[in-house]
CSV table of C-alpha atoms in Angstrom, one decimal:
chain,number,residue,atom,x,y,z
A,1,MET,CA,-3.7,-18.3,-18.5
A,2,LYS,CA,-5.1,-14.9,-19.5
A,3,ILE,CA,-5.6,-11.9,-17.2
A,4,LYS,CA,-9.3,-11.0,-16.9
A,5,SER,CA,-9.1,-7.9,-14.7
A,6,VAL,CA,-6.7,-5.7,-12.8
A,7,GLU,CA,-7.9,-3.5,-9.9
A,8,ALA,CA,-5.7,-1.0,-8.0
A,9,SER,CA,-6.9,0.5,-4.7
A,10,TRP,CA,-5.3,3.3,-2.7
A,11,VAL,CA,-5.0,2.6,1.0
A,12,HIS,CA,-4.4,5.2,3.8
A,13,ILE,CA,-3.4,3.6,7.1
A,14,PRO,CA,-2.9,5.8,10.2
A,15,ILE,CA,0.2,5.0,12.3
A,16,PRO,CA,-0.3,4.8,16.1
A,17,PRO,CA,1.5,7.7,17.9
A,18,GLU,CA,4.1,5.4,19.5
A,19,ARG,CA,5.1,4.1,16.1
A,20,GLN,CA,5.3,7.4,14.2
A,21,HIS,CA,8.7,8.5,12.7
A,22,THR,CA,10.0,12.0,12.8
A,23,SER,CA,12.6,13.3,10.2
A,24,ASP,CA,13.6,16.6,8.6
A,25,PHE,CA,10.3,16.4,6.6
A,26,GLY,CA,8.2,16.2,9.8
A,27,ARG,CA,6.3,13.5,11.6
A,28,THR,CA,4.9,10.6,9.6
A,29,LEU,CA,1.3,10.2,10.7
A,30,SER,CA,0.1,7.7,8.2
A,31,PHE,CA,1.1,5.2,5.5
A,32,ASP,CA,-0.1,5.4,1.9
A,33,GLY,CA,0.1,2.5,-0.5
A,34,THR,CA,-1.6,0.6,-3.3
A,35,VAL,CA,-3.1,-2.8,-3.2
A,36,VAL,CA,-3.5,-4.6,-6.5
A,37,ARG,CA,-5.8,-7.5,-7.4
A,38,ILE,CA,-5.4,-9.5,-10.5
A,39,ASP,CA,-8.0,-12.0,-11.7
A,40,THR,CA,-7.4,-14.6,-14.4
A,41,GLU,CA,-9.9,-16.3,-16.7
A,42,CYS,CA,-9.0,-19.6,-14.9
A,43,GLY,CA,-10.4,-18.2,-11.6
A,44,ILE,CA,-7.1,-17.5,-10.0
A,45,THR,CA,-6.8,-14.3,-8.0
A,46,GLY,CA,-3.5,-12.7,-7.1
A,47,TRP,CA,-2.8,-9.9,-4.7
A,48,GLY,CA,0.2,-7.4,-4.5
A,49,GLU,CA,1.1,-4.2,-2.8
A,50,ALA,CA,3.3,-1.3,-3.4
A,51,LYS,CA,4.5,1.7,-1.4
A,52,ALA,CA,5.0,4.9,-3.4
A,53,GLN,CA,7.7,7.3,-2.2
A,54,VAL,CA,5.7,10.3,-3.3
A,55,GLY,CA,2.3,11.0,-4.8
A,56,GLY,CA,0.6,7.8,-3.8
A,57,MET,CA,-2.9,9.1,-4.4
A,58,ALA,CA,-2.0,10.8,-7.7
A,59,GLN,CA,-0.4,7.6,-8.9
A,60,ASN,CA,-3.4,5.5,-7.9
A,61,GLN,CA,-5.7,8.0,-9.8
A,62,ALA,CA,-3.6,7.5,-12.9
A,63,LEU,CA,-4.1,3.8,-12.7
């Protein structure tokens, strides 16, 4: 089985006010992450996700 393609997409998800978290860094208004799709030559598609601690958009642009 060989990988045919890999696609990474940045996602920005707003957090409803009643679920937002406040810390010394301020209030968390949204969640940033990366969704990854991997396709094989056999027609199998796999999905994965990751949460970056910092720089989510910059890391996605690097991919």
